[in-house]
PDB file of C-alpha atoms in Angstrom:
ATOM      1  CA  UNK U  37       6.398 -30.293 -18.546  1.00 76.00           C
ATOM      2  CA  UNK U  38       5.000 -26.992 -17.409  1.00 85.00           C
ATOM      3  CA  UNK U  39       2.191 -26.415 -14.430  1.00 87.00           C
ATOM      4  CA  UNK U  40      -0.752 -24.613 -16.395  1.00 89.00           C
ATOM      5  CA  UNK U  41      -4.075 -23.564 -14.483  1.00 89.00           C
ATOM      6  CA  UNK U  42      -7.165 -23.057 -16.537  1.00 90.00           C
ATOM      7  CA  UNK U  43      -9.194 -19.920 -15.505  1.00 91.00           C
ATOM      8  CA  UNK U  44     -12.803 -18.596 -17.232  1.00 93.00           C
ATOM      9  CA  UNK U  45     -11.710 -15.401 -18.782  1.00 94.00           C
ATOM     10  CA  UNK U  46     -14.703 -13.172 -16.725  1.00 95.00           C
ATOM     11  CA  UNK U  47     -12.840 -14.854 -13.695  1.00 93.00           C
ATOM     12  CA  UNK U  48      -9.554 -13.508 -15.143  1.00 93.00           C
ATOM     13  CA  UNK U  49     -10.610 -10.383 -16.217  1.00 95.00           C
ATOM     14  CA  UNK U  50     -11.921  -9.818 -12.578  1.00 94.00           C
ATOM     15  CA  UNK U  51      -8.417 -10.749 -11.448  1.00 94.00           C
ATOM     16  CA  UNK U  52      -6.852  -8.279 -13.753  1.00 95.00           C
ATOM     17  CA  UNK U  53      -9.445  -5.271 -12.604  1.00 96.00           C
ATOM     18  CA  UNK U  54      -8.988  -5.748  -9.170  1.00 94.00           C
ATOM     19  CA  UNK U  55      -5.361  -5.836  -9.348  1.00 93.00           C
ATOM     20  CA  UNK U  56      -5.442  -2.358 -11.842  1.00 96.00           C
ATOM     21  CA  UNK U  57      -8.107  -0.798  -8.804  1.00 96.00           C
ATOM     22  CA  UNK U  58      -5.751  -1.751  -6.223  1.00 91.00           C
ATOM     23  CA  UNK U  59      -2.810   0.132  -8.217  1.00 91.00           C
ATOM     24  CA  UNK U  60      -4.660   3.382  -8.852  1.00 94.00           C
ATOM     25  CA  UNK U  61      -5.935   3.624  -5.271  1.00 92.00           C
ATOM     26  CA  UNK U  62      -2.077   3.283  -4.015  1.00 86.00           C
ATOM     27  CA  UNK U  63      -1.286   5.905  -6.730  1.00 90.00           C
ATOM     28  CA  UNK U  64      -4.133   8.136  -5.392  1.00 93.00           C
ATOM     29  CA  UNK U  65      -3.159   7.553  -1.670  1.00 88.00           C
ATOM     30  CA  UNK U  66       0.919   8.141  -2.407  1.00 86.00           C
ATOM     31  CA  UNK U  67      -0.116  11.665  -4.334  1.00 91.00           C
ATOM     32  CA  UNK U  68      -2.709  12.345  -1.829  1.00 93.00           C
ATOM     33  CA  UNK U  69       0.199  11.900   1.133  1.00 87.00           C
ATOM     34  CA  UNK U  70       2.663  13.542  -0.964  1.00 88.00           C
ATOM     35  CA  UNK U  71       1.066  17.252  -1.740  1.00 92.00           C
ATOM     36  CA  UNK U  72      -0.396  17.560   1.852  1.00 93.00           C
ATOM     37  CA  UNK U  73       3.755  16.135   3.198  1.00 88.00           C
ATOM     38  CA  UNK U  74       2.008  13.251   5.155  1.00 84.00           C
ATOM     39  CA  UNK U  75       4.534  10.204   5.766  1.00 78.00           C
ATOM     40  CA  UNK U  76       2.703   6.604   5.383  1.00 81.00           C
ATOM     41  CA  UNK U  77       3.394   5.289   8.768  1.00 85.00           C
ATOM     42  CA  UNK U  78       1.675   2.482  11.028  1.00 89.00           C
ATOM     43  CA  UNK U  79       2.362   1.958  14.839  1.00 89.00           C
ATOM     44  CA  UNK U  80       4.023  -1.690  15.422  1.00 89.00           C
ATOM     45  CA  UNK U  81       0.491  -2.836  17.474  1.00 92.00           C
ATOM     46  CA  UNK U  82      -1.153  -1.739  14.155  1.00 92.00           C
ATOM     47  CA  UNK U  83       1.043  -3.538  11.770  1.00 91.00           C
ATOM     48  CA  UNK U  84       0.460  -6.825  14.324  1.00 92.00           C
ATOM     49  CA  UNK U  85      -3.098  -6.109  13.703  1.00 93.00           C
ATOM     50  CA  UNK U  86      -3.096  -6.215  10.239  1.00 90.00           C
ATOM     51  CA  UNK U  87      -0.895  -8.464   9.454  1.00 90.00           C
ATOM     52  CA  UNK U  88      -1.730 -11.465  11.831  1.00 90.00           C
ATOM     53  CA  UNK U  89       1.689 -11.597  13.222  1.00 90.00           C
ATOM     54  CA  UNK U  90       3.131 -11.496  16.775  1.00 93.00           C
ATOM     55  CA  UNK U  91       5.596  -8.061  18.083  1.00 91.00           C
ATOM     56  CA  UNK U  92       8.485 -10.488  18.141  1.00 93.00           C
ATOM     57  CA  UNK U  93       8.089 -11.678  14.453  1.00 90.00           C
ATOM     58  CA  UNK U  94       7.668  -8.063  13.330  1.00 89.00           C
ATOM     59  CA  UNK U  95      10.863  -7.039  15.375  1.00 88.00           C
ATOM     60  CA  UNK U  96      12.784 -10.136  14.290  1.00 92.00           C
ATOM     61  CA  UNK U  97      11.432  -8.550  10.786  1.00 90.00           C
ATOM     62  CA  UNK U  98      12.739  -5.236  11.494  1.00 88.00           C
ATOM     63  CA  UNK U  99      16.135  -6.769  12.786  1.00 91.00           C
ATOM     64  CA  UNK U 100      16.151  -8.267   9.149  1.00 91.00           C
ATOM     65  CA  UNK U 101      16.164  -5.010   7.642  1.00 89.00           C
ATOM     66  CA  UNK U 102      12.430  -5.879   6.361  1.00 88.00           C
ATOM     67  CA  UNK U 103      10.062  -3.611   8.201  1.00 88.00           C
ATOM     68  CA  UNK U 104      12.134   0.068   8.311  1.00 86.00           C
ATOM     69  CA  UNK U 105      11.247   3.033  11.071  1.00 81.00           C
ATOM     70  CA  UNK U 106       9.318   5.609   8.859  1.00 75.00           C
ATOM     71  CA  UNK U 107       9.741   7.980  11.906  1.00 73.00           C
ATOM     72  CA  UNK U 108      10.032   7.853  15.580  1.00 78.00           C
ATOM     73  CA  UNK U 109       7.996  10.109  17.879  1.00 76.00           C
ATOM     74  CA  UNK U 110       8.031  10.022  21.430  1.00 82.00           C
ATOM     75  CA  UNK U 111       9.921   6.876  21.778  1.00 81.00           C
ATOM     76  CA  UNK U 112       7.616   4.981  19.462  1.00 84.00           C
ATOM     77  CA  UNK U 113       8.353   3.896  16.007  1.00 85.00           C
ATOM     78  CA  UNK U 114       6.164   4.063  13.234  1.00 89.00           C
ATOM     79  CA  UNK U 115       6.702   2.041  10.348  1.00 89.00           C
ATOM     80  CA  UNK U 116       6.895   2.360   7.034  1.00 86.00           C
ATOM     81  CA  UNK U 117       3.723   1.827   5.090  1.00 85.00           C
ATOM     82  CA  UNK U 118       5.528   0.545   2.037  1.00 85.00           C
ATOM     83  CA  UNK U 119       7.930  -1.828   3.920  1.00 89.00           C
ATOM     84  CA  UNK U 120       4.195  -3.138   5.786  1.00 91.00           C
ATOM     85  CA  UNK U 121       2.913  -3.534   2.369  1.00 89.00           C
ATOM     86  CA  UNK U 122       5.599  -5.300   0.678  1.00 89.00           C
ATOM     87  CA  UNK U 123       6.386  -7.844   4.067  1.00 91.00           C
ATOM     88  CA  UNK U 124       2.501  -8.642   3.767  1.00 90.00           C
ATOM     89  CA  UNK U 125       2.971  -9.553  -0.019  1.00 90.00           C
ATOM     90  CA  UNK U 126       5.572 -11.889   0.975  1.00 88.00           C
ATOM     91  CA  UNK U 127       3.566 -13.740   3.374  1.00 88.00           C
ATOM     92  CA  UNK U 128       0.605 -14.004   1.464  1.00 91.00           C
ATOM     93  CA  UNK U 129       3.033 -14.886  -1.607  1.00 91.00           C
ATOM     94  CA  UNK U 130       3.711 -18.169   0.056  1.00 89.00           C
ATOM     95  CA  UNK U 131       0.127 -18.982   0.960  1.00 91.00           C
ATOM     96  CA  UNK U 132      -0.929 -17.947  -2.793  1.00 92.00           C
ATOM     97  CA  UNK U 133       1.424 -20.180  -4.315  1.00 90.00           C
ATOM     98  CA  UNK U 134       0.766 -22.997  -2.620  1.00 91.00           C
ATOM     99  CA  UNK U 135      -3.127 -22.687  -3.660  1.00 90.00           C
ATOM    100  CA  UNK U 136      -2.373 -22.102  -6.755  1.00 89.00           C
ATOM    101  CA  UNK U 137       0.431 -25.015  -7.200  1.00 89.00           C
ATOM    102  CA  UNK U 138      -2.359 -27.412  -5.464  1.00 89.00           C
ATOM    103  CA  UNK U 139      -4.936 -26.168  -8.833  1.00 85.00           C
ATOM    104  CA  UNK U 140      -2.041 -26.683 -11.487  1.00 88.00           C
ATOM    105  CA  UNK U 141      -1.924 -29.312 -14.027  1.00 85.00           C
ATOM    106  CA  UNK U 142       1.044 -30.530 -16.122  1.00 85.00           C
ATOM    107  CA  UNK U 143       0.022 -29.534 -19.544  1.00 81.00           C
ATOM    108  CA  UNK U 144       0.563 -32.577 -22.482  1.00 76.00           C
ATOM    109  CA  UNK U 145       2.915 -31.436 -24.883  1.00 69.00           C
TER     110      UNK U 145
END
């Protein structure tokens, strides 16, 4: 049997525009960045911040090969904005899923 979750379409199509806004402000932001040569970069305190993890997890991330130096200036690293993005995705993937599996029903075939 498959897991189905019932959802008012308003509540869905809410879903759907907020996902669409979010992709055309990253498409603004990347073109923005890209004609003025800016490189999307947070410092690792910044990246803790935001993400809600500890500076060992996000080194033990960027050991993994998930969280990639965008630049390094000074002696401090900067991170890439997209590699930030996407190891916040996973995270919140997990969290997501699990709220959603808890909503699911098995549908009657």
């Amino acid at each position: 049997m498959r897991k189905m979750i019932k959802i008012e379409s308003s509540s869905f199509a809410a879903l759907v525009r907020s996902y669409k806004k979010s992709l055309n402000m990253l498409a603004v932001l990347q073109h923005i960045c890209e004609d003025n040569s800016v490189e999307l970069s947070m410092l690792p305190d910044e990246v803790c911040e935001l993400i809600g993890l500890e500076p060992a997890e996000i080194e033990k991330q960027r050991l993994n090969g998930r969280l990639r130096f965008a630049e390094e200036e000074n002696g401090t690293r900067h991170y890439s904005i997209v590699d930030i993005i996407n190891l916040k995705d996973s995270i919140d993937w997990k969290v997501i899923n699990k709220q959603v599996e808890s909503l699911s029903f098995e549908e009657e075939e």
